[in-house]
Amino acid sequence: MTVLVTGGTGYIGSHTCVVLLENGYDVVAVDDLSNSSEEALRRVEKITGRSLTFYKADVCDGSALDRIFEAHKIDCVIHFAGMKAVGESVVKPLEYYGNNLGSTIELLKAMRRHGCGSVIFSSSATVYGSENEYPYRETMKKGTCSNPYGWTKSMSEQIFTDAAKADPELSVVLLRYFNPIGAHESGLIGEDPCGIPNNLMPFITQVAVGKRKELTVFGGDYDTPDGTCRRDYIHVMDLADGHVKAIEYAMSHKGTEVFNLGTGVPYSVLEIIHAFEKANDIKIPYSIGARRDGDLPEFWADAEKARTILGWHTVHSLEDMCRDSWNWQKNNPNGYER
Ligand code: NAD
Ligand code: WQD
């Protein structure tokens, strides 16, 4: 069975390619390399001992997609490709709507032209907005997103849902990721953000490797147990496994289904710092700074639906997440050197 992975050279895409190849799937990856390096796929091949096919192309380009679908019989698509920086999306909303919605629409049209009926979409916990109580459940109404990036996820979910309503042959699985961190245990692939990291774990690992002086904790006066924000961090290899389960589900069902992919357990920023220090025996200098605009005090997943319906559960601990994030960063202080 052949899976087309859009955004396949990216952080989550590359880890998912490993799990797909290890599970016997053939993989065709497409990426425009706007936020990643092809080197990631060479390393995926090294880890798995299997090869995959790569196309450098923009998923918003329907004729480029046609060429890929003509060259391969694609059974299922995983759509990771997209721009994901929350702050940047506030400054460049049109680029975010254009790219993230454009790629979703062009992909669905190409799938229809070529008779491909199964797709998994990378959505986000951000679609629950600020109105919902945690833990977040899939039965909750989606909320108001605090930035254009979040809206592109919420709107893409709607586009997929409507497309599946109109086409009884289409099967859509919407996966709402919580906070992916960690890396493959080999340390060969991992998260390689451009410039100053926006997310917590890459910032911590860059402090650990000496690229940044200290971490600023965004707010210490939240109404949480230690005053810092709490999130549901999930190991990227657990997340990648969830995609294999989602493919199995998509191939045997029609219509749209949505699943949270999280552990169901929240950790605070201070807990993450201290777990990282303990797992790796490294001190992380930090200071408590101002709150970051748009941050919610806390949220985490109700992970029951994915457990009962997909038969998926997480196996990696917070210690694994901290150890594997550091193993990647220390072996690749400059990421893929792009
Ligand atoms: P990433 O930036 O590492 O990967 C996304 C990839 O998509 C990049 O390689 C980029 O070059 C590519 N891309 C962007 N636009 C493209 C286009 N038009 N055509 C072809 N390729 C394009 O990000 P990631 O962390 O691996 O995230 C993967 C997906 O998961 C994204 O859709 C993201 O929004 C979503 N997601 C990520 C997180 C997270 O915290 N990392 C959380 C929830 C959801
Ligand atoms: C985690 C916690 C920060 C950096 C974002 C997106 C979300 C999803 C995942 C894609 C927060 C704190 C961070 C730092 C800090 N992405 N922090 N100092 O904000 O939960 O989610 O990524 O869909 O949509 O919003 O993740 O890693 O940025 O932050 O104190 O230098 O770490 O305030 O509490 P977040 P994050």
Short mmCIF file of C-alpha atoms and ligand atoms in Angstrom, two decimals:
data_model
loop_
_atom_site.label_atom_id
_atom_site.label_comp_id
_atom_site.label_asym_id
_atom_site.label_seq_id
_atom_site.Cartn_x
_atom_site.Cartn_y
_atom_site.Cartn_z
CA MET A 1 0.00 0.00 0.00
CA THR A 2 1.31 3.44 -0.94
CA VAL A 3 0.91 6.51 1.23
CA LEU A 4 1.47 10.04 -0.04
CA VAL A 5 2.93 12.15 2.77
CA THR A 6 2.67 15.90 2.18
CA GLY A 7 5.10 17.88 4.34
CA GLY A 8 7.11 14.66 4.52
CA THR A 9 10.49 16.30 5.17
CA GLY A 10 9.12 18.24 8.17
CA TYR A 11 9.34 17.39 11.85
CA ILE A 12 6.25 15.20 12.27
CA GLY A 13 6.23 14.09 8.62
CA SER A 14 9.76 12.64 8.74
CA HIS A 15 9.05 10.69 11.95
CA THR A 16 5.83 9.37 10.45
CA CYS A 17 7.73 8.26 7.32
CA VAL A 18 9.92 6.10 9.60
CA VAL A 19 6.92 4.40 11.17
CA LEU A 20 5.19 3.93 7.80
CA LEU A 21 8.27 2.32 6.23
CA GLU A 22 8.77 0.12 9.30
CA ASN A 23 5.15 -1.03 8.99
CA GLY A 24 5.62 -2.08 5.36
CA TYR A 25 3.97 0.87 3.61
CA ASP A 26 5.54 2.38 0.50
CA VAL A 27 6.01 6.10 0.93
CA VAL A 28 5.88 8.97 -1.55
CA ALA A 29 6.78 12.26 0.12
CA VAL A 30 6.13 15.75 -1.22
CA ASP A 31 7.40 18.99 0.29
CA ASP A 32 8.37 22.43 -1.02
CA LEU A 33 11.25 22.51 1.53
CA SER A 34 10.05 25.94 2.75
CA ASN A 35 10.62 24.85 6.36
CA SER A 36 12.67 21.66 6.11
CA SER A 37 15.53 19.82 4.48
CA GLU A 38 15.64 16.83 2.15
CA GLU A 39 18.43 15.52 4.38
CA ALA A 40 15.70 14.40 6.82
CA LEU A 41 14.56 11.79 4.29
CA ARG A 42 18.08 10.49 3.67
CA ARG A 43 18.21 9.89 7.41
CA VAL A 44 14.77 8.25 7.41
CA GLU A 45 16.17 5.82 4.82
CA LYS A 46 19.22 5.21 6.99
CA ILE A 47 17.07 4.47 10.05
CA THR A 48 14.71 2.12 8.25
CA GLY A 49 16.99 0.57 5.63
CA ARG A 50 14.22 1.27 3.08
CA SER A 51 13.93 3.85 0.34
CA LEU A 52 11.13 6.24 -0.44
CA THR A 53 10.30 8.59 -3.30
CA PHE A 54 10.54 12.36 -2.85
CA TYR A 55 9.08 15.19 -4.91
CA LYS A 56 9.99 18.82 -4.27
CA ALA A 57 6.70 20.56 -5.05
CA ASP A 58 4.13 22.97 -3.70
CA VAL A 59 0.94 21.19 -2.63
CA CYS A 60 -1.03 24.27 -3.77
CA ASP A 61 0.07 23.38 -7.33
CA GLY A 62 -2.62 21.08 -8.75
CA SER A 63 -0.61 20.09 -11.83
CA ALA A 64 2.38 19.10 -9.69
CA LEU A 65 -0.01 16.91 -7.67
CA ASP A 66 -1.35 15.41 -10.92
CA ARG A 67 2.16 14.35 -11.91
CA ILE A 68 2.61 12.58 -8.56
CA PHE A 69 -0.78 10.83 -8.69
CA GLU A 70 -0.10 9.79 -12.31
CA ALA A 71 3.27 8.27 -11.38
CA HIS A 72 2.00 6.34 -8.33
CA LYS A 73 -1.18 4.59 -7.29
CA ILE A 74 -1.77 6.40 -4.02
CA ASP A 75 -4.02 4.53 -1.56
CA CYS A 76 -4.03 7.09 1.23
CA VAL A 77 -2.72 10.62 1.87
CA ILE A 78 -1.41 12.13 5.10
CA HIS A 79 -1.57 15.92 4.80
CA PHE A 80 1.10 17.49 7.03
CA ALA A 81 2.15 20.30 4.67
CA GLY A 82 1.41 23.72 6.06
CA MET A 83 2.80 26.81 7.72
CA LYS A 84 2.66 26.54 11.50
CA ALA A 85 4.13 29.56 13.28
CA VAL A 86 1.39 31.14 15.37
CA GLY A 87 3.03 34.59 15.70
CA GLU A 88 3.96 34.76 12.01
CA SER A 89 0.36 33.95 11.08
CA VAL A 90 -0.80 37.12 12.85
CA VAL A 91 1.59 39.20 10.72
CA LYS A 92 1.02 37.28 7.45
CA PRO A 93 -2.60 36.07 7.62
CA LEU A 94 -3.13 36.00 3.85
CA GLU A 95 -0.04 33.83 3.32
CA TYR A 96 -1.31 31.43 6.00
CA TYR A 97 -4.86 31.24 4.66
CA GLY A 98 -3.55 30.99 1.08
CA ASN A 99 -1.09 28.21 1.80
CA ASN A 100 -2.91 26.16 4.42
CA LEU A 101 -6.37 26.33 2.86
CA GLY A 102 -5.06 26.33 -0.73
CA SER A 103 -3.06 23.15 -0.16
CA THR A 104 -6.05 21.42 1.47
CA ILE A 105 -8.37 22.31 -1.42
CA GLU A 106 -5.89 21.45 -4.20
CA LEU A 107 -5.06 18.15 -2.52
CA LEU A 108 -8.73 17.17 -2.21
CA LYS A 109 -9.35 18.08 -5.86
CA ALA A 110 -6.33 16.04 -7.00
CA MET A 111 -7.48 13.08 -4.89
CA ARG A 112 -10.90 13.27 -6.57
CA ARG A 113 -9.37 13.49 -10.06
CA HIS A 114 -7.26 10.40 -9.39
CA GLY A 115 -9.76 8.31 -7.42
CA CYS A 116 -7.93 8.42 -4.09
CA GLY A 117 -10.47 8.18 -1.26
CA SER A 118 -8.61 8.29 2.08
CA VAL A 119 -6.92 11.18 3.81
CA ILE A 120 -5.54 11.93 7.28
CA PHE A 121 -5.23 15.60 8.26
CA SER A 122 -2.86 17.22 10.78
CA SER A 123 -5.16 19.33 12.87
CA SER A 124 -4.47 20.84 16.25
CA ALA A 125 -5.84 21.17 19.76
CA THR A 126 -5.96 24.88 18.98
CA VAL A 127 -9.36 24.34 17.25
CA TYR A 128 -10.99 23.90 20.69
CA GLY A 129 -10.41 27.63 21.20
CA SER A 130 -10.69 29.32 24.56
CA GLU A 131 -14.32 28.48 25.39
CA ASN A 132 -14.03 24.79 26.19
CA GLU A 133 -13.31 23.16 29.55
CA TYR A 134 -10.41 20.71 29.68
CA PRO A 135 -9.78 17.93 29.13
CA TYR A 136 -10.82 18.56 25.54
CA ARG A 137 -13.19 15.97 24.05
CA GLU A 138 -13.92 15.44 20.36
CA THR A 139 -17.66 15.87 21.06
CA MET A 140 -17.13 19.50 22.14
CA LYS A 141 -18.07 22.30 19.78
CA LYS A 142 -15.01 23.91 18.26
CA GLY A 143 -14.12 27.31 19.70
CA THR A 144 -12.77 30.71 18.74
CA CYS A 145 -9.14 30.54 17.62
CA SER A 146 -6.82 33.27 18.83
CA ASN A 147 -4.78 33.52 15.60
CA PRO A 148 -5.01 32.93 11.82
CA TYR A 149 -2.93 29.72 12.03
CA GLY A 150 -5.55 28.20 14.34
CA TRP A 151 -8.34 29.31 12.01
CA THR A 152 -6.62 27.61 9.05
CA LYS A 153 -6.81 24.33 11.00
CA SER A 154 -10.42 24.88 12.01
CA MET A 155 -11.42 25.88 8.46
CA SER A 156 -9.48 23.01 6.88
CA GLU A 157 -11.36 20.61 9.16
CA GLN A 158 -14.60 22.09 7.81
CA ILE A 159 -13.43 21.79 4.19
CA PHE A 160 -12.52 18.12 4.70
CA THR A 161 -15.83 17.44 6.46
CA ASP A 162 -17.88 19.08 3.69
CA ALA A 163 -15.90 17.27 0.98
CA ALA A 164 -16.63 13.93 2.67
CA LYS A 165 -20.33 14.84 3.00
CA ALA A 166 -20.50 15.48 -0.74
CA ASP A 167 -18.53 12.37 -1.72
CA PRO A 168 -19.74 9.13 -0.11
CA GLU A 169 -16.51 7.41 -1.25
CA LEU A 170 -14.27 9.76 0.74
CA SER A 171 -12.83 8.85 4.12
CA VAL A 172 -11.33 11.60 6.28
CA VAL A 173 -9.57 11.31 9.64
CA LEU A 174 -8.92 14.60 11.42
CA LEU A 175 -6.16 14.23 14.03
CA ARG A 176 -5.93 16.97 16.66
CA TYR A 177 -2.39 16.99 17.95
CA PHE A 178 -1.56 18.36 21.37
CA ASN A 179 2.11 19.38 21.95
CA PRO A 180 4.52 17.12 20.05
CA ILE A 181 8.10 17.04 21.34
CA GLY A 182 10.94 14.48 21.34
CA ALA A 183 12.70 12.85 18.43
CA HIS A 184 13.54 9.43 17.01
CA GLU A 185 15.71 7.59 19.52
CA SER A 186 18.57 7.35 16.99
CA GLY A 187 19.09 11.13 17.23
CA LEU A 188 19.25 11.21 13.41
CA ILE A 189 16.01 13.12 12.87
CA GLY A 190 14.29 15.74 15.00
CA GLU A 191 12.77 19.20 15.12
CA ASP A 192 14.83 21.84 13.28
CA PRO A 193 13.15 25.24 13.60
CA CYS A 194 14.38 28.25 11.59
CA GLY A 195 15.72 31.13 13.69
CA ILE A 196 14.57 31.66 17.26
CA PRO A 197 12.33 28.77 18.30
CA ASN A 198 8.72 29.67 19.14
CA ASN A 199 8.06 26.41 20.96
CA LEU A 200 9.21 25.42 24.41
CA MET A 201 11.26 22.23 23.87
CA PRO A 202 13.40 23.46 20.93
CA PHE A 203 14.13 26.58 22.98
CA ILE A 204 15.22 24.46 25.95
CA THR A 205 17.48 22.26 23.80
CA GLN A 206 19.06 25.35 22.19
CA VAL A 207 19.79 26.74 25.67
CA ALA A 208 21.27 23.35 26.62
CA VAL A 209 23.52 23.32 23.54
CA GLY A 210 24.68 26.89 24.22
CA LYS A 211 22.94 28.62 21.28
CA ARG A 212 20.68 30.68 23.62
CA LYS A 213 21.63 32.10 26.99
CA GLU A 214 18.50 31.44 28.98
CA LEU A 215 14.88 30.47 28.67
CA THR A 216 12.15 32.96 29.48
CA VAL A 217 9.17 31.29 31.10
CA PHE A 218 6.13 33.10 29.73
CA GLY A 219 4.21 33.95 32.91
CA GLY A 220 4.49 32.64 36.45
CA ASP A 221 1.20 33.93 37.82
CA TYR A 222 -1.38 31.70 36.11
CA ASP A 223 -4.05 29.98 38.16
CA THR A 224 -2.27 26.60 37.86
CA PRO A 225 -0.53 24.47 40.49
CA ASP A 226 2.89 26.16 40.08
CA GLY A 227 1.75 29.36 38.32
CA THR A 228 3.10 28.33 34.87
CA CYS A 229 1.03 27.08 31.91
CA ARG A 230 0.25 23.38 31.58
CA ARG A 231 0.14 21.46 28.28
CA ASP A 232 -0.26 17.89 27.06
CA TYR A 233 3.20 17.04 25.64
CA ILE A 234 3.33 13.95 23.42
CA HIS A 235 6.37 12.09 22.06
CA VAL A 236 6.57 12.53 18.29
CA MET A 237 7.05 8.75 17.81
CA ASP A 238 3.77 8.08 19.66
CA LEU A 239 2.16 10.69 17.44
CA ALA A 240 3.64 9.02 14.35
CA ASP A 241 2.20 5.67 15.48
CA GLY A 242 -1.22 7.29 15.72
CA HIS A 243 -1.06 7.95 11.96
CA VAL A 244 -0.64 4.26 11.15
CA LYS A 245 -3.73 3.52 13.27
CA ALA A 246 -5.57 6.34 11.51
CA ILE A 247 -4.72 4.90 8.08
CA GLU A 248 -6.09 1.51 9.12
CA TYR A 249 -9.27 3.25 10.28
CA ALA A 250 -9.59 5.40 7.15
CA MET A 251 -9.16 2.41 4.85
CA SER A 252 -12.08 0.60 6.49
CA HIS A 253 -14.55 3.46 7.07
CA LYS A 254 -16.20 6.26 5.08
CA GLY A 255 -17.09 9.78 6.20
CA THR A 256 -15.25 11.97 8.69
CA GLU A 257 -13.94 11.06 12.12
CA VAL A 258 -11.94 13.20 14.52
CA PHE A 259 -9.45 12.03 17.17
CA ASN A 260 -7.34 13.79 19.78
CA LEU A 261 -3.73 12.64 19.86
CA GLY A 262 -2.43 13.48 23.32
CA THR A 263 -1.43 11.63 26.47
CA GLY A 264 -4.20 13.01 28.66
CA VAL A 265 -1.64 14.21 31.22
CA PRO A 266 -0.60 17.88 31.53
CA TYR A 267 2.82 19.17 32.61
CA SER A 268 3.74 22.73 33.52
CA VAL A 269 6.58 24.70 31.97
CA LEU A 270 8.57 24.35 35.21
CA GLU A 271 7.93 20.59 35.27
CA ILE A 272 9.27 20.33 31.72
CA ILE A 273 12.40 22.30 32.59
CA HIS A 274 13.06 20.18 35.66
CA ALA A 275 12.34 16.90 33.87
CA PHE A 276 14.79 17.93 31.13
CA GLU A 277 17.45 18.80 33.70
CA LYS A 278 16.99 15.48 35.49
CA ALA A 279 16.86 13.28 32.38
CA ASN A 280 19.99 14.82 30.86
CA ASP A 281 21.91 16.09 33.89
CA ILE A 282 22.09 19.61 32.44
CA LYS A 283 21.12 22.89 34.12
CA ILE A 284 18.76 25.12 32.13
CA PRO A 285 19.09 28.78 33.16
CA TYR A 286 15.67 30.43 33.11
CA SER A 287 13.80 33.43 34.39
CA ILE A 288 10.10 34.11 34.75
CA GLY A 289 8.95 36.77 32.28
CA ALA A 290 5.70 38.29 31.08
CA ARG A 291 2.81 36.21 29.80
CA ARG A 292 2.76 35.56 26.03
CA ASP A 293 -0.31 36.95 24.19
CA GLY A 294 -2.86 34.30 23.32
CA ASP A 295 -1.55 31.58 25.69
CA LEU A 296 -4.24 29.64 27.56
CA PRO A 297 -3.40 28.76 31.20
CA GLU A 298 -3.79 25.04 30.62
CA PHE A 299 -5.36 22.36 28.45
CA TRP A 300 -4.96 18.68 27.79
CA ALA A 301 -6.61 15.88 25.86
CA ASP A 302 -9.20 13.34 26.75
CA ALA A 303 -7.38 10.53 24.89
CA GLU A 304 -10.11 7.91 25.36
CA LYS A 305 -11.61 7.99 21.86
CA ALA A 306 -8.31 7.21 20.09
CA ARG A 307 -7.66 4.47 22.65
CA THR A 308 -11.00 2.72 22.25
CA ILE A 309 -11.65 3.23 18.53
CA LEU A 310 -8.13 3.31 17.03
CA GLY A 311 -6.56 1.02 19.66
CA TRP A 312 -3.82 3.64 20.07
CA HIS A 313 -2.12 4.70 23.27
CA THR A 314 1.11 6.47 24.09
CA VAL A 315 4.09 4.49 25.37
CA HIS A 316 6.76 7.16 25.82
CA SER A 317 7.27 8.96 29.14
CA LEU A 318 8.19 12.58 29.75
CA GLU A 319 11.71 11.35 30.51
CA ASP A 320 11.87 9.73 27.05
CA MET A 321 10.67 12.98 25.46
CA CYS A 322 13.38 15.00 27.26
CA ARG A 323 16.15 12.48 26.58
CA ASP A 324 15.31 12.08 22.88
CA SER A 325 14.93 15.84 22.27
CA TRP A 326 18.39 16.38 23.74
CA ASN A 327 19.94 13.41 21.92
CA TRP A 328 18.83 14.95 18.60
CA GLN A 329 20.02 18.48 19.49
CA LYS A 330 23.40 17.48 20.91
CA ASN A 331 24.20 15.29 17.89
CA ASN A 332 22.97 18.00 15.49
CA PRO A 333 23.68 21.37 17.14
CA ASN A 334 22.78 23.14 13.89
CA GLY A 335 19.95 20.82 12.91
CA TYR A 336 20.18 19.71 9.27
CA GLU A 337 22.53 22.66 8.54
CA ARG A 338 20.17 24.10 5.94
P1 NAD B 1 7.03 21.39 9.81
O1 NAD B 1 7.10 22.83 9.42
O2 NAD B 1 8.27 20.74 10.31
O3 NAD B 1 6.46 20.53 8.58
C1 NAD B 1 5.57 21.06 7.65
C2 NAD B 1 6.17 20.86 6.28
O4 NAD B 1 5.29 21.36 5.29
C3 NAD B 1 7.51 21.58 6.10
O5 NAD B 1 8.48 20.63 5.71
C4 NAD B 1 7.26 22.59 4.98
O6 NAD B 1 8.39 22.77 4.17
C5 NAD B 1 6.08 21.96 4.27
N1 NAD B 1 5.18 22.84 3.51
C6 NAD B 1 4.57 23.97 3.96
N2 NAD B 1 3.77 24.44 2.99
C7 NAD B 1 3.88 23.61 1.92
C8 NAD B 1 3.31 23.56 0.63
N3 NAD B 1 2.43 24.49 0.21
N4 NAD B 1 3.66 22.55 -0.21
C9 NAD B 1 4.55 21.61 0.18
N5 NAD B 1 5.12 21.59 1.40
C10 NAD B 1 4.79 22.59 2.26
O7 NAD B 1 5.87 21.24 10.88
P2 NAD B 1 5.44 19.99 11.77
O8 NAD B 1 5.65 20.38 13.19
O9 NAD B 1 6.02 18.76 11.24
O10 NAD B 1 3.87 20.01 11.52
C11 NAD B 1 3.25 19.18 10.55
C12 NAD B 1 1.78 19.51 10.52
O11 NAD B 1 1.23 19.30 11.81
C13 NAD B 1 1.48 20.97 10.17
O12 NAD B 1 0.33 21.02 9.38
C14 NAD B 1 1.21 21.59 11.52
O13 NAD B 1 0.36 22.71 11.42
C15 NAD B 1 0.53 20.46 12.25
N6 NAD B 1 0.63 20.56 13.70
C16 NAD B 1 1.87 20.71 14.27
C17 NAD B 1 1.97 20.83 15.64
C18 NAD B 1 3.31 21.05 16.31
O14 NAD B 1 3.33 21.51 17.45
N7 NAD B 1 4.43 20.72 15.66
C19 NAD B 1 0.81 20.77 16.43
C20 NAD B 1 -0.43 20.60 15.82
C21 NAD B 1 -0.50 20.49 14.44
C1 WQD B 2 4.25 25.61 25.47
C2 WQD B 2 4.29 26.33 26.79
C3 WQD B 2 4.35 28.73 26.59
C4 WQD B 2 8.31 29.03 24.78
C5 WQD B 2 1.73 25.86 20.05
C6 WQD B 2 0.64 26.29 19.13
C7 WQD B 2 -0.34 25.17 18.94
C8 WQD B 2 0.38 23.90 18.50
C9 WQD B 2 1.55 23.56 19.36
C10 WQD B 2 0.35 23.72 16.16
C11 WQD B 2 3.40 27.56 26.80
C12 WQD B 2 5.62 28.20 27.23
C13 WQD B 2 7.14 28.54 25.34
C14 WQD B 2 9.20 29.77 25.61
C15 WQD B 2 7.71 29.43 27.46
N1 WQD B 2 0.94 24.01 17.21
N2 WQD B 2 6.85 28.74 26.66
N3 WQD B 2 8.88 29.94 26.93
O1 WQD B 2 1.75 27.47 22.70
O2 WQD B 2 1.06 25.28 23.74
O3 WQD B 2 1.18 25.49 21.30
O4 WQD B 2 2.40 24.71 19.51
O5 WQD B 2 -0.81 23.45 16.00
O6 WQD B 2 -1.26 25.59 18.00
O7 WQD B 2 -0.02 27.41 19.71
O8 WQD B 2 3.27 25.44 22.56
O9 WQD B 2 5.68 25.05 22.79
O10 WQD B 2 4.86 27.36 22.12
O11 WQD B 2 4.47 26.55 24.43
O12 WQD B 2 7.48 29.62 28.67
O13 WQD B 2 10.26 30.27 25.16
O14 WQD B 2 5.63 26.82 26.98
O15 WQD B 2 3.93 29.90 27.23
O16 WQD B 2 2.85 27.63 28.09
P1 WQD B 2 1.75 26.01 22.66
P2 WQD B 2 4.65 26.12 22.89
#
